[in-house]
Short mmCIF file of C-alpha atoms and ligand atoms in Angstrom, two decimals:
data_model
loop_
_atom_site.label_atom_id
_atom_site.label_comp_id
_atom_site.label_asym_id
_atom_site.label_seq_id
_atom_site.Cartn_x
_atom_site.Cartn_y
_atom_site.Cartn_z
CA MET I 1 -14.01 5.63 16.03
CA LYS I 2 -15.97 3.20 18.25
CA ASN I 3 -15.28 -0.01 16.37
CA GLY I 4 -11.93 0.90 14.96
CA GLY I 5 -8.86 -0.88 16.28
CA GLU I 6 -10.73 -3.28 18.59
CA ILE I 7 -10.63 -6.93 17.57
CA LYS I 8 -13.29 -9.22 19.00
CA SER I 9 -11.87 -12.53 20.23
CA SER I 10 -14.20 -14.29 17.76
CA GLU I 11 -12.34 -12.59 14.91
CA ILE I 12 -8.90 -13.68 16.01
CA THR I 13 -7.51 -16.69 14.18
CA PRO I 14 -7.61 -19.78 16.38
CA GLU I 15 -4.16 -20.37 17.83
CA ALA I 16 -3.61 -23.69 16.03
CA THR I 17 -4.30 -22.25 12.56
CA TYR I 18 -2.14 -19.26 13.35
CA LEU I 19 0.88 -21.33 14.38
CA ASN I 20 0.58 -23.68 11.42
CA ARG I 21 0.32 -20.84 9.01
CA ARG I 22 3.21 -18.95 10.54
CA ASN I 23 5.39 -22.06 10.37
CA PHE I 24 4.28 -22.49 6.80
CA LEU I 25 5.38 -18.95 5.94
CA ARG I 26 8.66 -19.44 7.79
CA ALA I 27 9.30 -22.65 5.92
CA GLY I 28 8.71 -20.82 2.67
CA LEU I 29 11.39 -18.31 3.63
CA LEU I 30 13.79 -21.00 4.78
CA ALA I 31 13.43 -22.79 1.48
CA GLY I 32 15.22 -19.88 -0.16
CA THR I 33 18.28 -20.26 2.06
CA THR I 34 21.07 -22.81 2.36
CA LEU I 35 19.19 -24.25 5.33
CA ALA I 36 16.65 -25.74 2.96
CA THR I 37 16.51 -29.49 3.27
CA ALA I 38 14.42 -32.24 1.73
CA GLY I 39 12.41 -32.23 4.96
CA VAL I 40 11.56 -28.55 4.58
CA TYR I 41 10.53 -29.04 0.99
CA ARG I 42 8.26 -31.91 2.01
CA PHE I 43 6.74 -29.63 4.62
CA ILE I 44 6.08 -26.69 2.30
CA ASN I 45 4.55 -28.94 -0.31
CA GLU I 46 1.70 -29.64 2.07
CA PRO I 47 -1.31 -27.45 1.32
CA PRO I 48 -1.50 -24.37 3.54
CA PRO I 49 -4.04 -24.54 6.35
CA PRO I 50 -7.37 -22.90 5.48
CA LEU I 51 -7.29 -19.15 5.94
CA VAL I 52 -9.99 -17.52 8.01
CA GLU I 53 -12.32 -14.99 6.46
CA ASN I 54 -12.73 -11.41 7.61
CA ALA I 55 -9.17 -10.19 7.54
CA PRO I 56 -7.31 -11.93 10.32
CA ILE I 57 -5.15 -9.33 12.01
CA GLU I 58 -2.42 -11.87 12.58
CA ASN I 59 0.92 -11.05 14.01
CA ILE I 60 3.52 -11.44 11.26
CA ALA I 61 6.44 -9.85 13.12
CA SER I 62 8.17 -13.24 13.15
CA ILE I 63 8.52 -13.29 9.35
CA VAL I 64 9.99 -9.77 9.14
CA GLU I 65 13.61 -10.26 8.10
CA ASN I 66 14.94 -6.72 8.08
CA LYS I 67 13.91 -3.39 9.61
CA THR I 68 14.77 0.05 8.26
CA ASN I 69 13.69 3.40 9.62
CA PHE I 70 13.24 5.96 6.81
CA ALA I 71 11.86 8.57 9.23
CA ALA I 72 14.60 8.43 11.86
CA GLY I 73 14.06 10.73 14.83
CA GLU I 74 10.35 11.18 14.15
CA GLU I 75 7.71 9.62 16.35
CA ILE I 76 5.78 6.70 14.89
CA THR I 77 2.05 7.45 14.67
CA SER I 78 -0.13 5.35 16.98
CA PHE I 79 -1.74 2.14 15.73
CA LYS I 80 -5.09 3.63 16.73
CA ASP I 81 -4.65 6.70 14.50
CA ILE I 82 -3.23 4.72 11.57
CA THR I 83 -6.21 2.35 11.67
CA ASN I 84 -9.00 4.85 12.43
CA TYR I 85 -8.16 7.86 10.29
CA ASN I 86 -8.33 6.49 6.77
CA ASN I 87 -9.11 7.31 3.19
CA TYR I 88 -10.82 4.38 1.46
CA TYR I 89 -13.71 5.84 -0.53
CA GLU I 90 -15.06 2.43 -1.58
CA PHE I 91 -16.17 1.97 2.05
CA SER I 92 -16.78 5.51 3.31
CA THR I 93 -15.83 9.09 2.57
CA SER I 94 -15.62 9.74 6.32
CA LYS I 95 -12.08 9.12 7.58
CA SER I 96 -13.30 7.89 10.97
CA GLY I 97 -16.00 5.74 9.34
CA VAL I 98 -13.85 3.49 7.13
CA ALA I 99 -12.71 1.03 9.82
CA ALA I 100 -16.23 -0.03 10.81
CA LYS I 101 -17.51 -0.17 7.21
CA ALA I 102 -14.54 -2.31 6.09
CA LYS I 103 -14.70 -4.62 9.10
CA ASP I 104 -16.14 -7.64 7.26
CA PHE I 105 -14.36 -7.10 3.92
CA VAL I 106 -13.42 -10.57 2.61
CA THR I 107 -9.72 -10.75 1.68
CA ARG I 108 -9.30 -14.54 1.36
CA PRO I 109 -8.95 -16.08 -1.12
CA TRP I 110 -7.18 -13.21 -2.98
CA THR I 111 -5.19 -13.08 -6.18
CA ILE I 112 -3.24 -10.41 -8.05
CA GLN I 113 -3.18 -10.83 -11.80
CA ILE I 114 -0.07 -9.38 -13.47
CA GLY I 115 0.05 -8.98 -17.23
CA GLY I 116 0.37 -6.60 -20.16
CA LEU I 117 3.84 -5.94 -21.54
CA VAL I 118 5.64 -8.70 -19.65
CA GLN I 119 7.50 -11.85 -20.63
CA LYS I 120 5.74 -14.03 -18.05
CA PRO I 121 2.19 -12.98 -17.13
CA GLN I 122 1.31 -14.57 -13.78
CA THR I 123 -1.33 -14.69 -11.08
CA PHE I 124 -0.08 -14.62 -7.50
CA GLY I 125 -2.15 -15.74 -4.52
CA ILE I 126 -1.82 -13.76 -1.30
CA GLU I 127 0.02 -16.83 0.11
CA ASP I 128 2.67 -16.39 -2.62
CA ILE I 129 2.91 -12.66 -1.87
CA LEU I 130 3.51 -13.37 1.83
CA LYS I 131 6.39 -15.71 0.93
CA PHE I 132 8.48 -12.88 -0.53
CA PRO I 133 11.01 -11.80 2.13
CA GLN I 134 9.11 -9.30 4.27
CA GLU I 135 10.72 -6.16 5.67
CA GLU I 136 9.64 -3.46 8.06
CA ARG I 137 9.88 -0.01 6.45
CA ILE I 138 9.12 3.03 8.59
CA TYR I 139 8.04 5.78 6.18
CA ARG I 140 6.56 9.25 6.39
CA PHE I 141 3.14 9.21 4.72
CA ARG I 142 1.71 12.49 3.38
CA CYS I 143 -1.91 12.87 2.24
CA VAL I 144 -2.74 15.54 -0.35
CA GLU I 145 -5.16 16.92 2.31
CA ALA I 146 -2.05 18.16 4.20
CA TRP I 147 -2.03 15.67 7.08
CA SER I 148 0.73 13.15 7.61
CA MET I 149 1.74 10.14 9.68
CA VAL I 150 4.79 7.95 10.26
CA ILE I 151 3.85 4.35 9.52
CA PRO I 152 5.78 1.12 10.22
CA TRP I 153 4.80 -0.86 7.14
CA VAL I 154 5.57 -4.51 6.53
CA GLY I 155 6.15 -5.40 2.89
CA PHE I 156 8.75 -5.69 0.15
CA SER I 157 9.98 -3.76 -2.88
CA LEU I 158 7.52 -3.92 -5.78
CA LYS I 159 10.59 -4.60 -7.92
CA THR I 160 10.82 -8.11 -6.41
CA LEU I 161 7.41 -8.91 -7.90
CA LEU I 162 7.97 -7.12 -11.23
CA ASP I 163 11.26 -8.99 -11.72
CA LYS I 164 9.30 -12.28 -11.60
CA VAL I 165 7.10 -11.31 -14.56
CA GLN I 166 9.97 -9.75 -16.55
CA PRO I 167 8.73 -6.46 -18.05
CA LEU I 168 9.36 -6.17 -21.82
CA GLY I 169 11.57 -3.41 -23.19
CA THR I 170 8.43 -1.68 -24.49
CA ALA I 171 6.91 -1.37 -20.98
CA LYS I 172 7.06 2.23 -19.73
CA TYR I 173 4.31 2.40 -17.05
CA VAL I 174 2.64 0.22 -14.44
CA ALA I 175 -1.14 0.39 -13.93
CA PHE I 176 -2.79 -0.82 -10.71
CA GLN I 177 -6.42 -1.65 -9.95
CA THR I 178 -8.30 -2.13 -6.66
CA LEU I 179 -11.01 -4.75 -6.25
CA TYR I 180 -14.48 -3.38 -6.82
CA ASP I 181 -17.27 -5.44 -5.28
CA ALA I 182 -20.59 -3.58 -5.15
CA LYS I 183 -21.91 -6.09 -2.62
CA GLN I 184 -19.21 -5.15 -0.12
CA MET I 185 -18.51 -1.55 -1.12
CA GLN I 186 -20.56 1.55 -1.81
CA SER I 187 -21.30 2.70 -5.35
CA SER I 188 -19.31 5.19 -7.43
CA LEU I 189 -22.20 7.59 -6.86
CA PHE I 190 -21.77 7.56 -3.07
CA ALA I 191 -17.97 7.43 -3.28
CA GLY I 192 -17.95 10.41 -5.66
CA ILE I 193 -15.20 8.81 -7.80
CA ASP I 194 -15.19 6.26 -10.62
CA LEU I 195 -14.68 2.72 -9.37
CA PRO I 196 -12.70 0.49 -9.53
CA TYR I 197 -10.02 2.77 -8.11
CA VAL I 198 -7.02 2.85 -10.48
CA GLU I 199 -3.49 4.25 -10.14
CA GLY I 200 -0.25 4.24 -12.07
CA LEU I 201 3.49 4.83 -11.91
CA ARG I 202 6.20 5.28 -14.47
CA LEU I 203 8.21 2.02 -14.69
CA ASP I 204 11.33 3.60 -13.14
CA GLU I 205 9.24 4.86 -10.20
CA ALA I 206 7.71 1.41 -9.79
CA LEU I 207 11.15 -0.22 -9.80
CA HIS I 208 12.62 2.26 -7.29
CA PRO I 209 13.60 0.38 -4.12
CA LEU I 210 11.54 2.73 -1.89
CA THR I 211 8.33 1.68 -3.68
CA ILE I 212 6.81 -1.21 -1.75
CA LEU I 213 3.85 -3.51 -1.72
CA ALA I 214 2.67 -3.51 1.89
CA THR I 215 1.19 -6.61 3.47
CA GLY I 216 1.11 -5.34 7.03
CA LEU I 217 1.79 -2.60 9.54
CA TYR I 218 2.91 -2.59 13.18
CA GLY I 219 4.05 -6.21 12.71
CA LYS I 220 0.50 -7.39 11.90
CA LEU I 221 -1.25 -8.22 8.65
CA LEU I 222 -2.84 -5.12 7.10
CA PRO I 223 -6.16 -4.17 8.65
CA ASN I 224 -8.95 -3.98 6.03
CA GLN I 225 -9.23 -0.21 6.35
CA ASN I 226 -5.55 0.16 5.40
CA GLY I 227 -5.93 -1.80 2.16
CA ALA I 228 -5.82 -5.50 3.02
CA PRO I 229 -4.50 -7.82 1.87
CA VAL I 230 -1.91 -5.92 -0.20
CA ARG I 231 -1.51 -2.25 -1.16
CA LEU I 232 1.05 -0.01 -2.77
CA VAL I 233 3.10 2.50 -0.74
CA VAL I 234 5.05 5.23 -2.58
CA PRO I 235 6.44 7.37 0.24
CA TRP I 236 7.52 10.42 -1.83
CA LYS I 237 4.08 10.87 -3.43
CA TYR I 238 0.75 12.06 -2.04
CA GLY I 239 -1.17 9.28 -0.31
CA PHE I 240 -3.70 8.72 -3.08
CA LYS I 241 -1.02 7.11 -5.27
CA SER I 242 -0.76 4.36 -2.63
CA ILE I 243 -3.63 2.26 -3.99
CA LYS I 244 -5.26 -0.30 -1.70
CA SER I 245 -6.47 -3.91 -2.03
CA ILE I 246 -4.80 -4.53 -5.41
CA VAL I 247 -6.18 -7.25 -7.72
CA LYS I 248 -4.56 -6.32 -11.01
CA ILE I 249 -1.22 -4.92 -12.23
CA THR I 250 -0.68 -4.19 -15.93
CA LEU I 251 2.53 -3.08 -17.66
CA THR I 252 1.76 -0.58 -20.45
CA ASP I 253 3.49 1.67 -22.97
CA THR I 254 1.20 4.65 -22.34
CA GLU I 255 0.46 6.66 -19.18
CA PRO I 256 -2.41 4.88 -17.41
CA PRO I 257 -5.53 6.71 -16.17
CA THR I 258 -5.57 7.46 -12.42
CA THR I 259 -8.65 7.90 -10.26
CA TRP I 260 -8.08 11.37 -8.83
CA ASN I 261 -6.86 12.74 -12.15
CA ILE I 262 -10.07 11.45 -13.78
CA ALA I 263 -12.13 13.00 -10.97
CA ASN I 264 -10.47 16.42 -11.10
CA PRO I 265 -7.60 16.96 -13.58
CA PRO I 266 -6.74 20.57 -12.61
CA GLU I 267 -6.22 19.51 -8.98
CA TYR I 268 -4.57 16.08 -9.31
CA GLY I 269 -1.86 15.18 -11.81
CA PHE I 270 -0.28 11.86 -12.71
CA TYR I 271 2.96 12.51 -10.81
CA SER I 272 1.61 13.86 -7.50
CA ASN I 273 5.05 14.16 -5.96
CA VAL I 274 4.93 15.74 -2.51
CA ASN I 275 6.05 19.31 -3.22
CA PRO I 276 5.77 22.19 -0.74
CA ASN I 277 6.36 24.66 -3.62
CA VAL I 278 3.31 23.65 -5.66
CA ARG I 279 0.00 24.69 -4.13
CA HIS I 280 -3.06 22.58 -4.47
CA PRO I 281 -5.48 25.04 -6.17
CA ARG I 282 -7.53 25.20 -2.97
CA TRP I 283 -4.82 25.13 -0.26
CA SER I 284 -1.11 25.44 0.44
CA GLN I 285 1.06 22.32 0.55
CA ALA I 286 3.88 24.16 2.37
CA THR I 287 3.01 22.70 5.80
CA GLU I 288 1.24 19.67 7.18
CA ASN I 289 -0.59 18.47 10.25
CA ARG I 290 1.30 15.44 11.61
CA ILE I 291 -1.48 13.38 13.21
CA GLY I 292 -0.90 13.35 16.98
CA GLU I 293 1.12 16.61 17.01
CA TYR I 294 -0.08 20.12 17.75
CA ALA I 295 2.24 22.42 15.77
CA ARG I 296 2.23 22.15 11.97
CA ARG I 297 5.37 20.82 10.31
CA LYS I 298 7.05 22.13 7.19
CA THR I 299 6.44 19.77 4.30
CA LEU I 300 9.67 18.44 2.82
CA MET I 301 10.39 18.16 -0.92
CA PHE I 302 9.52 14.63 -2.03
CA ASN I 303 8.29 14.09 1.56
CA GLY I 304 11.91 14.01 2.75
CA TYR I 305 13.07 11.43 0.18
CA ALA I 306 14.69 13.88 -2.29
CA ASP I 307 18.17 12.33 -1.94
CA GLU I 308 16.75 9.00 -3.05
CA VAL I 309 14.28 10.03 -5.77
CA ALA I 310 14.97 13.57 -7.10
CA SER I 311 17.11 12.19 -9.95
CA LEU I 312 14.05 10.37 -11.35
CA TYR I 313 12.73 13.81 -12.35
CA ASP I 314 15.90 15.46 -13.70
CA GLY I 315 14.96 17.95 -16.41
CA MET I 316 11.22 17.83 -15.66
CA ASP I 317 9.25 20.95 -14.75
CA LEU I 318 7.65 19.84 -11.49
CA LYS I 319 5.26 22.83 -11.51
CA LYS I 320 3.78 21.59 -14.79
CA ASN I 321 4.12 17.91 -13.94
CA PHE I 322 2.45 18.14 -10.51
N1 MTE F 1 -8.63 1.84 -3.41
C1 MTE F 1 -8.32 2.95 -2.76
N2 MTE F 1 -7.05 3.23 -2.46
C2 MTE F 1 -6.73 4.36 -1.79
C3 MTE F 1 -7.74 5.30 -1.45
C4 MTE F 1 -9.09 4.99 -1.78
O1 MTE F 1 -10.04 5.74 -1.50
N3 MTE F 1 -9.34 3.81 -2.43
N4 MTE F 1 -7.39 6.48 -0.81
C5 MTE F 1 -5.99 6.95 -0.98
C6 MTE F 1 -5.66 8.08 -0.12
S1 MTE F 1 -6.27 9.61 -0.56
C7 MTE F 1 -4.83 7.97 0.95
S2 MTE F 1 -4.32 9.32 1.84
C8 MTE F 1 -4.38 6.63 1.39
C9 MTE F 1 -4.75 6.42 2.84
O2 MTE F 1 -4.18 5.24 3.36
P1 MTE F 1 -4.43 4.85 4.88
O3 MTE F 1 -5.90 4.89 5.14
O4 MTE F 1 -3.84 3.48 5.02
O5 MTE F 1 -3.69 5.87 5.70
O6 MTE F 1 -4.92 5.55 0.62
C10 MTE F 1 -5.00 5.81 -0.76
N5 MTE F 1 -5.41 4.61 -1.46
MO1 MO F 2 -5.00 11.16 0.61
#
């Protein structure tokens, strides 16, 4: 807990770099509007200022274009809890230990390679990712361990990115992979899971507008412990589907392997939809501990997003496909 949310002044981006970069990002957004002028284009063609190492926790509230609360009436979990109670096994299996262990994780430069069954395989730099129109999305977040939070993410629909690479008609699934760097992270042996961490979604789940790539939270760039520089968030599924620090996305025609299913197939399926009616073999999923609250809450079907996503699973037996 000690090191957690505190940022030493030496780690904060120098003001000049910060302003230049923010203007650069703004200019990128402006270029997509009718306000774009030759002057703006000249400005964005300049190389971006050098990015600082060690995960700058920069304020990006100014580039957030739209805010939507998908957990209306529920209290937003504190920044301190969101950034000090984490699951990120590559760094630590102790939830309060991740923040300190991930403190110096290097997230610049960073690229995401997108390929497989797509028309236009492409590699995006994190600078490109931050130029997509960013939104604030307040979502409930439910871990399979039966705790939950309400998190104000910054990000954009994964669909925006997938549309750029144009999935082929044969693509049925999307596979995701986290960076694995043994020099910065602990081994598979200590983590207790195969690394790199991998996850997957059916293509229609990946294209659903609620599925986002998150670049930040609380109006700041993502802290390392939350999956910097870019992670998936699928709010109707257990937290482990929301894979962190993504370096690779592959469109496939077969169901991709997923880390927790590999680790323990009877306990963790591919779908992992939040479902109060399907017990985890070792505990009930009917209620949850909302971090920061005393009384347990009833867990909602699809984590409260049934109206939006239930139709994706029409005709499927959700007790078998857990
Ligand atoms: N690469 C990677 N991604 C991961 C994990 C992990 O250990 N490694 N843990 C998952 C689990 S179990 C949860 S609950 C969430 C936690 O996200 P948070 O720490 O931002 O709350 O990240 C998910 N994504
Ligand atoms: Mo989790």
